[in-house]
XYZ file of C-alpha atoms in Angstrom:
635
model
C -0.109 0.078 -0.001
C 1.410 3.836 -0.406
C 2.018 5.998 1.412
C -0.277 9.593 1.995
C -0.750 12.426 -1.160
C 2.181 14.585 -0.770
C 0.675 17.121 0.662
C 1.274 19.784 -2.553
C 0.303 17.278 -4.883
C -3.578 17.547 -3.052
C -2.916 20.875 -2.710
C -2.524 21.878 -6.904
C -4.836 19.131 -7.233
C -7.501 21.684 -5.502
C -6.102 24.778 -6.792
C -6.658 23.267 -10.432
C -10.434 22.135 -10.106
C -13.678 24.744 -10.316
C -15.540 23.212 -6.805
C -18.640 24.670 -9.502
C -18.319 21.630 -12.420
C -17.855 18.772 -9.345
C -21.069 20.216 -7.534
C -22.882 20.824 -10.727
C -22.990 17.342 -11.706
C -25.006 16.577 -8.264
C -27.183 20.270 -7.651
C -28.249 22.969 -10.805
C -27.038 25.976 -9.338
C -27.950 29.428 -10.296
C -26.168 33.152 -10.181
C -25.768 34.199 -6.263
C -23.563 37.104 -6.380
C -20.523 38.362 -7.446
C -18.942 35.191 -7.856
C -20.820 33.119 -5.919
C -23.565 30.462 -7.206
C -26.464 28.523 -5.041
C -28.830 26.007 -5.147
C -30.882 23.105 -2.652
C -28.446 21.632 -0.248
C -28.083 17.615 -1.398
C -26.985 16.943 2.515
C -30.182 17.780 4.065
C -34.209 17.761 2.280
C -34.756 21.275 1.492
C -36.705 23.600 -0.011
C -35.256 26.800 0.049
C -31.795 26.888 -1.928
C -29.141 27.588 0.570
C -26.252 26.305 -0.499
C -23.798 27.750 -1.662
C -20.980 27.228 -4.532
C -17.819 30.178 -4.253
C -15.196 28.704 -7.079
C -12.700 31.375 -6.596
C -12.577 30.470 -3.662
C -13.368 26.627 -3.799
C -16.301 25.971 -0.823
C -18.896 25.398 -0.354
C -21.447 26.297 3.090
C -24.909 25.670 3.439
C -26.436 27.710 5.381
C -29.505 25.626 5.989
C -27.849 22.805 7.444
C -24.005 23.792 8.306
C -22.913 20.967 6.118
C -19.256 23.120 4.855
C -15.993 22.177 3.667
C -13.780 22.326 -0.164
C -13.780 19.954 -3.350
C -12.626 17.054 -1.891
C -14.856 17.311 1.651
C -17.814 17.387 -0.717
C -17.381 13.928 -2.847
C -16.417 12.785 0.125
C -19.687 13.486 1.776
C -21.831 13.043 -2.001
C -19.703 9.274 -2.685
C -19.151 8.555 0.559
C -15.571 7.649 -0.103
C -12.491 8.390 1.359
C -10.049 11.622 2.213
C -7.334 9.886 -0.277
C -10.242 8.399 -3.234
C -11.400 11.875 -2.758
C -8.089 13.044 -4.120
C -7.248 10.295 -6.575
C -10.443 11.033 -8.235
C -9.588 14.390 -9.483
C -7.102 13.805 -10.174
C -7.847 12.112 -12.443
C -11.093 14.661 -13.250
C -8.032 16.559 -14.548
C -5.395 13.664 -15.362
C -3.083 15.304 -13.114
C -0.672 12.177 -11.580
C -0.111 12.827 -7.709
C 2.785 11.696 -6.359
C 2.705 9.823 -2.906
C 4.998 9.776 -0.158
C 7.230 6.652 -0.027
C 7.225 6.959 -4.206
C 3.859 4.834 -4.404
C 1.127 4.597 -6.977
C -2.147 5.465 -5.510
C -4.194 3.254 -3.276
C -6.422 0.649 -5.361
C -8.070 -2.249 -2.804
C -10.845 -2.809 -1.371
C -12.203 1.116 -1.560
C -14.312 2.966 -4.065
C -12.027 3.733 -6.779
C -11.523 -0.467 -6.890
C -14.774 -1.576 -7.176
C -16.345 0.894 -9.732
C -13.778 -0.119 -12.111
C -14.694 -3.647 -11.218
C -18.181 -3.065 -11.839
C -16.736 -1.005 -15.456
C -14.816 -4.296 -16.034
C -17.578 -6.295 -15.910
C -19.863 -4.076 -17.504
C -17.151 -4.218 -20.426
C -18.036 -8.481 -19.618
C -21.608 -7.731 -20.434
C -21.953 -5.911 -24.219
C -19.244 -8.654 -25.803
C -21.409 -11.916 -24.328
C -24.698 -10.009 -26.026
C -23.193 -10.726 -28.729
C -22.634 -14.544 -28.552
C -24.595 -17.296 -29.533
C -25.715 -17.912 -25.784
C -27.208 -14.503 -26.093
C -30.198 -15.481 -28.082
C -32.226 -14.517 -25.595
C -30.786 -12.256 -24.848
C -31.203 -10.617 -28.160
C -34.669 -12.146 -28.465
C -35.954 -10.346 -26.264
C -34.589 -7.055 -26.944
C -35.845 -6.840 -30.279
C -39.666 -7.981 -29.211
C -39.580 -4.890 -27.916
C -38.384 -2.938 -29.880
C -35.042 -3.163 -28.834
C -31.524 -2.839 -32.196
C -28.425 -3.774 -31.475
C -27.376 0.336 -31.752
C -30.113 0.597 -28.292
C -29.202 -1.805 -26.416
C -26.021 0.056 -27.358
C -26.649 2.697 -26.571
C -27.611 2.360 -23.009
C -24.253 -0.717 -22.346
C -27.028 -3.131 -21.847
C -25.419 -6.901 -21.502
C -25.494 -11.409 -20.935
C -24.438 -12.850 -18.654
C -24.035 -15.825 -19.436
C -25.301 -19.058 -17.690
C -22.353 -20.332 -15.418
C -21.651 -20.298 -11.989
C -18.002 -18.570 -11.999
C -18.397 -16.533 -16.103
C -17.253 -13.806 -14.432
C -15.465 -14.823 -10.958
C -12.839 -15.904 -13.225
C -12.266 -12.810 -16.513
C -12.712 -10.652 -13.461
C -9.910 -12.535 -11.599
C -7.639 -12.968 -14.709
C -7.956 -8.793 -14.833
C -6.571 -9.030 -11.129
C -9.784 -8.199 -8.738
C -9.547 -10.272 -6.174
C -12.576 -12.978 -5.063
C -13.368 -10.299 -2.140
C -13.652 -7.874 -3.975
C -15.463 -9.074 -6.373
C -18.244 -9.969 -3.320
C -18.103 -7.588 -2.153
C -19.139 -5.647 -4.961
C -22.010 -7.709 -5.248
C -21.184 -9.139 -8.704
C -20.034 -13.050 -6.646
C -22.887 -14.037 -4.260
C -20.657 -16.200 -1.146
C -21.920 -19.656 -0.831
C -21.306 -21.802 2.032
C -17.525 -23.187 -0.052
C -17.464 -20.352 -2.575
C -17.957 -17.025 -4.361
C -19.967 -17.908 -7.491
C -22.146 -15.616 -10.625
C -24.711 -13.781 -8.519
C -26.262 -13.220 -12.302
C -26.674 -15.939 -14.820
C -28.117 -16.099 -18.043
C -29.932 -12.525 -17.928
C -30.789 -9.326 -19.741
C -28.346 -6.836 -17.630
C -28.348 -3.472 -17.348
C -25.839 -0.913 -15.869
C -26.685 1.248 -13.357
C -24.646 4.264 -12.930
C -24.632 7.252 -11.143
C -24.944 10.908 -12.265
C -21.302 11.205 -13.061
C -21.866 7.686 -15.126
C -19.617 5.630 -12.725
C -21.681 2.124 -12.878
C -21.945 0.708 -9.884
C -24.563 -1.441 -10.228
C -26.266 -3.776 -12.422
C -29.857 -4.930 -13.077
C -30.792 -8.675 -14.985
C -33.872 -9.806 -15.815
C -34.791 -13.622 -15.668
C -34.698 -15.486 -19.379
C -34.448 -18.553 -19.374
C -37.484 -21.628 -17.655
C -35.191 -22.703 -15.568
C -34.054 -19.601 -13.809
C -35.848 -19.959 -10.246
C -34.862 -16.395 -9.970
C -36.793 -13.990 -9.576
C -37.718 -11.407 -12.360
C -35.612 -8.959 -11.891
C -32.623 -9.191 -9.534
C -31.236 -6.456 -9.147
C -27.307 -5.297 -7.099
C -27.628 -5.228 -2.824
C -26.541 -3.146 -1.074
C -22.410 -1.694 -1.353
C -20.386 0.758 -0.576
C -21.292 1.812 -4.006
C -24.209 0.749 -4.033
C -27.293 2.130 -2.206
C -30.961 1.032 -4.352
C -32.823 3.223 -2.007
C -30.527 6.726 -3.620
C -30.717 5.486 -7.798
C -32.404 6.103 -10.201
C -32.182 4.314 -13.167
C -31.441 7.028 -16.431
C -30.598 9.434 -14.336
C -26.855 9.947 -15.894
C -28.632 9.927 -18.873
C -31.074 12.571 -17.713
C -29.511 14.930 -15.484
C -28.869 17.386 -17.726
C -32.523 17.419 -19.922
C -33.473 16.908 -16.365
C -31.582 20.051 -15.470
C -32.447 22.400 -18.836
C -36.333 21.972 -19.178
C -37.019 21.054 -15.023
C -39.311 18.382 -15.697
C -38.595 14.573 -14.549
C -40.122 11.917 -15.295
C -40.668 8.293 -13.938
C -41.250 5.572 -15.106
C -41.493 2.130 -13.366
C -38.746 -0.490 -15.250
C -36.006 0.246 -17.382
C -37.692 -1.139 -21.136
C -39.627 1.567 -19.628
C -36.550 4.275 -19.223
C -35.067 3.560 -23.096
C -38.115 3.058 -24.473
C -39.101 6.631 -23.512
C -35.795 7.754 -24.005
C -35.278 6.741 -27.792
C -38.543 8.060 -27.950
C -37.718 11.532 -27.466
C -39.368 11.352 -23.518
C -35.549 11.680 -22.382
C -35.751 12.856 -18.105
C -37.054 9.232 -18.390
C -35.898 7.688 -15.348
C -36.969 4.477 -12.575
C -35.754 3.660 -8.906
C -33.734 0.099 -9.205
C -35.936 -2.452 -6.960
C -37.580 -0.564 -4.856
C -40.331 2.286 -4.414
C -39.777 5.623 -4.903
C -39.069 6.943 -1.634
C -37.518 10.664 0.131
C -33.466 9.877 -0.813
C -34.574 9.481 -3.997
C -36.361 13.349 -4.497
C -33.649 14.483 -2.802
C -31.591 13.766 -5.678
C -33.851 15.209 -8.157
C -35.092 18.464 -5.618
C -31.293 19.544 -6.498
C -31.242 19.074 -10.481
C -35.140 20.767 -11.080
C -35.215 23.695 -8.662
C -37.854 22.897 -6.635
C -37.587 25.612 -5.129
C -40.795 26.915 -2.655
C -41.817 29.649 -3.151
C -41.538 30.601 -6.068
C -44.101 31.288 -9.000
C -45.683 28.571 -10.178
C -45.674 29.177 -13.652
C -41.451 29.041 -13.282
C -42.067 24.877 -11.399
C -40.756 22.338 -12.314
C -42.801 19.024 -13.362
C -42.612 15.234 -12.235
C -44.493 13.429 -13.344
C -45.019 9.836 -12.662
C -46.651 7.404 -14.526
C -48.008 3.739 -13.571
C -50.095 0.463 -14.395
C -53.297 1.330 -14.001
C -52.978 -2.415 -12.295
C -54.060 -2.696 -8.590
C -49.637 -3.216 -7.771
C -49.546 0.419 -10.145
C -52.323 1.788 -7.788
C -50.361 1.759 -4.963
C -47.479 2.379 -6.055
C -49.852 5.900 -7.156
C -50.287 6.627 -4.026
C -46.942 4.986 -2.076
C -45.983 8.779 -4.637
C -48.587 10.909 -3.602
C -47.772 9.922 -0.447
C -44.650 12.295 -0.877
C -45.903 14.578 -3.449
C -45.875 16.668 0.043
C -42.169 17.155 -0.337
C -42.014 18.794 -3.886
C -43.049 22.282 -4.475
C -42.629 20.717 -8.337
C -46.049 20.598 -9.826
C -47.035 16.833 -10.028
C -48.642 14.884 -12.537
C -49.541 11.085 -13.236
C -49.570 9.397 -16.231
C -51.132 6.282 -17.254
C -50.978 4.718 -20.486
C -54.442 3.260 -22.446
C -55.221 -0.116 -22.388
C -53.099 -0.825 -19.602
C -49.881 -0.514 -22.301
C -46.541 0.192 -20.329
C -44.470 2.738 -22.030
C -43.007 0.670 -23.701
C -45.435 -1.187 -25.025
C -47.041 1.530 -25.871
C -43.557 2.664 -27.802
C -43.955 -0.707 -30.040
C -47.426 -1.205 -30.035
C -48.209 3.143 -31.854
C -44.724 4.510 -32.405
C -43.559 6.628 -30.435
C -45.623 9.501 -30.479
C -47.329 7.064 -28.650
C -45.092 7.850 -25.530
C -44.725 11.610 -26.132
C -48.587 11.735 -25.840
C -48.314 9.782 -22.803
C -46.469 12.447 -21.536
C -47.780 15.380 -22.171
C -50.956 14.381 -21.838
C -49.966 14.069 -17.513
C -52.844 14.547 -15.073
C -52.317 16.917 -11.885
C -51.351 13.861 -9.147
C -54.664 15.865 -7.080
C -56.984 15.061 -9.523
C -55.759 11.763 -10.647
C -55.913 10.554 -6.365
C -59.357 12.074 -5.982
C -60.182 10.418 -8.983
C -59.402 7.575 -7.969
C -60.744 7.475 -4.339
C -63.974 8.428 -5.690
C -63.726 5.093 -7.914
C -64.276 3.952 -4.606
C -68.261 4.293 -3.750
C -71.157 3.969 -6.302
C -71.864 7.919 -6.456
C -74.956 6.673 -7.713
C -76.810 6.677 -3.870
C -76.395 8.950 -1.030
C -74.463 6.948 0.849
C -71.761 6.407 -1.644
C -71.897 10.236 -2.596
C -71.931 10.938 1.466
C -68.654 8.246 1.662
C -66.438 9.447 -1.456
C -66.362 12.737 0.774
C -65.473 11.775 3.243
C -62.746 9.474 1.322
C -61.985 12.526 -1.035
C -61.367 15.491 1.527
C -59.228 15.338 3.413
C -56.624 14.211 -0.529
C -58.668 18.611 -1.468
C -57.352 19.302 2.454
C -54.217 18.090 2.219
C -53.395 20.651 -0.726
C -50.313 23.847 -0.249
C -52.317 26.104 -2.974
C -54.829 27.842 -1.437
C -56.711 28.944 -5.295
C -55.414 24.962 -6.201
C -58.063 24.155 -3.342
C -60.502 25.799 -4.077
C -60.727 24.630 -8.166
C -60.574 21.142 -7.078
C -63.882 22.086 -3.882
C -65.899 23.602 -7.061
C -64.550 20.384 -8.766
C -65.151 17.428 -6.177
C -68.286 19.552 -5.749
C -69.592 18.973 -9.037
C -68.306 15.190 -9.534
C -70.270 14.509 -6.340
C -72.990 16.590 -7.413
C -73.323 18.505 -3.886
C -73.216 21.767 -3.455
C -69.527 23.382 -3.205
C -70.266 25.037 0.537
C -70.861 20.983 1.554
C -67.239 20.014 0.593
C -65.845 23.124 1.498
C -67.002 22.525 4.820
C -66.075 18.499 4.541
C -62.182 20.203 3.190
C -62.087 22.210 6.391
C -62.930 19.767 9.427
C -60.944 17.475 7.236
C -58.011 20.127 7.520
C -58.586 20.735 11.218
C -58.577 17.009 12.429
C -54.859 17.049 10.785
C -53.539 19.659 11.974
C -54.803 18.491 15.400
C -52.466 15.552 14.656
C -48.418 15.094 16.121
C -45.967 15.140 13.464
C -42.915 14.959 12.082
C -41.259 18.011 12.168
C -39.820 18.234 9.025
C -36.522 20.923 8.974
C -36.833 23.247 6.272
C -35.326 26.524 4.969
C -37.751 29.456 5.310
C -38.077 30.084 1.519
C -36.281 33.739 0.858
C -36.816 36.824 -2.324
C -34.623 34.470 -4.312
C -34.111 38.483 -6.330
C -32.333 39.907 -3.774
C -28.177 39.174 -3.646
C -27.064 40.752 -1.022
C -26.068 38.690 2.327
C -29.916 38.942 3.629
C -31.642 37.263 1.352
C -30.041 33.547 3.269
C -32.924 31.813 4.472
C -33.546 32.751 8.002
C -32.579 29.034 8.722
C -31.348 28.314 12.583
C -28.396 27.523 12.699
C -27.246 24.109 13.392
C -24.220 24.165 16.742
C -24.521 27.874 18.790
C -21.656 29.551 18.257
C -22.122 33.050 15.984
C -23.829 33.610 12.864
C -23.799 35.949 10.393
C -27.179 35.075 10.570
C -27.682 36.056 14.255
C -25.349 38.828 13.635
C -27.027 42.452 14.213
C -28.268 44.679 11.731
C -26.839 47.941 12.491
C -23.959 49.902 10.225
C -21.048 49.324 11.924
C -21.595 45.467 12.019
C -23.076 45.563 8.700
C -19.222 47.345 7.566
C -17.285 44.617 10.000
C -19.171 41.731 8.001
C -18.839 42.877 4.381
C -14.386 43.302 4.971
C -14.460 40.246 6.584
C -16.616 38.313 3.101
C -13.600 40.922 1.413
C -10.562 39.775 2.663
C -11.670 35.410 2.858
C -13.130 35.438 -0.732
C -11.154 37.860 -2.243
C -7.706 38.147 -0.047
C -5.843 39.674 -2.898
C -7.283 41.482 -5.146
C -7.736 44.652 -2.329
C -4.006 46.488 -2.158
C -2.273 43.806 1.039
C -1.333 46.986 2.741
C -5.117 47.808 2.504
C -5.946 44.826 4.187
C -3.319 44.873 6.810
C -5.224 47.614 7.512
C -8.564 46.177 7.680
C -6.634 42.940 10.008
C -5.334 45.337 12.929
C -8.490 47.573 13.604
C -10.818 47.607 16.185
C -14.081 46.714 15.527
C -17.190 46.826 17.177
C -19.000 43.276 17.433
C -16.796 40.773 19.298
C -17.454 37.550 17.192
C -16.404 39.409 14.324
C -13.227 40.858 15.766
C -12.478 36.956 16.288
C -12.789 36.372 13.162
C -10.792 39.436 12.072
C -7.208 38.332 14.606
C -7.818 34.987 12.685
C -7.313 36.645 9.643
C -4.203 39.455 10.912
C -2.223 35.458 12.463
C -2.729 34.398 8.576
C -1.600 37.559 7.301
C 1.694 36.294 5.909
C -0.765 33.723 3.779
C -2.611 36.059 1.449
C -1.888 34.854 -1.433
C -2.672 30.802 -0.360
C -5.380 29.400 -2.801
C -6.289 27.645 0.708
C -6.416 30.406 2.480
C -9.402 30.313 4.123
C -8.215 26.750 5.382
C -5.315 28.706 7.287
C -7.025 31.350 9.191
C -9.523 28.535 9.746
C -6.756 26.901 12.038
C -5.824 30.670 14.224
C -9.897 30.786 14.437
C -10.888 28.877 18.327
C -13.783 25.796 17.565
C -16.364 28.138 17.983
C -15.951 31.081 15.787
C -15.311 27.911 13.385
C -18.974 28.059 11.817
C -18.507 31.664 11.319
C -15.218 31.963 9.502
C -16.788 29.931 7.209
C -20.493 31.524 7.012
C -18.172 34.269 5.825
C -16.219 32.598 3.156
C -18.704 32.001 0.989
C -22.726 34.511 1.700
C -22.966 36.362 -1.359
C -21.334 39.293 -1.115
C -23.339 42.837 -1.390
C -22.846 43.962 -4.798
C -23.843 43.454 -7.969
C -23.193 41.201 -10.065
C -21.027 42.232 -12.896
C -19.479 44.296 -10.777
C -15.244 45.421 -10.564
C -14.476 42.776 -7.790
C -10.797 44.368 -6.707
C -13.291 48.053 -5.971
C -15.712 46.838 -4.080
C -13.363 45.485 -1.835
C -10.975 48.265 -1.822
C -13.933 50.303 -1.280
C -15.383 48.354 1.833
C -12.219 47.678 3.867
C -11.454 51.420 3.548
C -14.139 52.263 4.648
C -13.434 50.322 7.343
C -10.104 51.680 7.840
C -11.225 55.686 7.539
C -13.723 54.377 10.496
C -10.941 53.659 12.355
C -9.346 56.426 11.392
C -12.007 58.071 12.552
C -11.657 56.232 16.020
C -8.038 56.967 16.215
C -7.889 60.714 15.457
C -11.030 60.799 18.125
C -8.867 59.467 20.333
C -5.768 61.566 19.871
C -7.585 65.061 20.240
C -9.539 63.431 22.946
C -5.734 62.840 24.905
C -5.116 66.390 24.016
C -7.120 67.886 25.767
C -6.455 65.702 28.759
C -2.876 67.017 28.784
C -1.311 69.812 29.893
C -0.044 71.985 27.807
C 2.069 73.651 30.512
C 3.893 70.043 32.166
C 3.583 68.095 29.744
C 4.663 69.741 26.118
C 6.616 67.155 25.332
C 4.079 64.807 25.397
C 1.448 66.674 23.105
C 4.145 67.426 19.910
C 3.541 63.793 20.234
C -0.253 63.521 19.744
C -0.114 66.360 17.473
C 2.085 63.814 15.159
C -0.442 61.250 15.814
C -2.905 63.566 14.505
C -1.110 64.916 12.237
C -0.205 61.307 10.354
C -4.318 60.358 11.552
C -5.206 63.302 9.165
C -2.318 62.383 6.055
C -3.949 58.409 6.492
C -7.313 59.544 5.715
C -5.892 62.274 2.936
C -4.071 58.910 1.104
C -7.453 57.006 1.618
C -9.856 59.506 0.106
C -7.434 60.053 -2.864
C -7.677 64.378 -2.225
């Protein structure tokens, strides 16, 4: 095993990698002031963007949950890697050769990179096997569902031979250990030996948002296969089914661009949708659509609470009309409230799923299916009504009692009134009677204890100052930007420290030094100023913020991180150097004015006869302070 990566190489990779590009693979980022980008936090459930990225600083910070770090910590937390693996991945991203303390090469045993390499080698093997004679059932299956070889190649579809050791022998010959192959889920551990998990099956590679193969889905083809119809990779260090959506690597960019995602039920449905032009289709992998899937999608949709309804994203669920599909619809509806985006349901005619619909009626039918979506609430209300006999008074009353809670759950008040009128029409009842039932249902729900969901309050996205940050309670009890006083002096001190931390080399060095030794009114900001003053020798260092953090007392570290990430109160497109010089100049001028006032006070308290020398010293200092003020004002 090699030793540690050399510190100089770590710093070089950190400085070369654009953190916005890396985070952008997971989060849709938008401008949030000078040099700042923001989006929905990938680390906690929120509907108002409180996650900020500063490419020039090379850091991210969430003002909602407190997560903070550089590009390496982001990769560690999102992809569950070690620090060394994160550095190696970023180095590979920019084709940078790392050097180790003992001269070794990158570690590759038992870690995420090694498991991903095994999966990628397996994917290549499965793809090659699809052209063999034994794969005729797989090719026939694809052909019967309208997928030609080009489609199979586009989605990386392959075939696992009907063998207990085909992939085992192949990958061991490529240098992978049996332990690694079991850990990756490619092999299952028997009583005596490990054996191929997938045998005689059609194989789909499952990739993460970066395109790395993290697992596989396998469809039964042979009559003597006693396993389940679909078999997926088990939970592994790189594959977590509750967080995975098949096809997301292909759909991610179009989801972000169109702000629409289509949730289908299977691998072939994803293929059919994409081939038909619905390139935002994804599917869950052996599990129900749930909270973790929403967390993955929400940042791509720009799913922001409080946004103009006309600009909200769309989530379109497709369900089979059978009982299983109806249950899936109910589960999706239970999670609907977690989206700010508008949710819809698309059910194909004659019970056809997207794959069969494309096969029987063509690509245009698939597009019409999605375009003909119905609002989720309408779908669920009518599904509730279908369970009652609306020809009788008793049936209509029971239907009202069952459907009123559904209407009561609608967030938009205007939409609620619209559904009250619609429900009244479907039931043949007076709208006032329906409205009374909905109000009663709402009171009943409100009276029930609910789990507390930590969400950042909505904010005005048009404001680009620090005051536009969500008023979320910080995670720790230390000082925070969100709890600073709003007086002019504190704002000036805050903005000056933000300028130094975010653009340490933009203002003249002597001005920055003067600012770092100025007297501060706010005690917490004064601690940060002291940490900066202790780090002035490293103003040009790419990891200046980290060096300041090393000098900062623990309880104040969170404040430093917030100051290093908060959007500067300056319009986009402004000259950053001029802004930094201006705010630091104002701070220094305030301090010079303080010094002048103190010197004048000393002068008045000094007896001209008893202490002439002291008065001359004070007078000289006053001259120097006034000269400094004139220089600062360019007089």
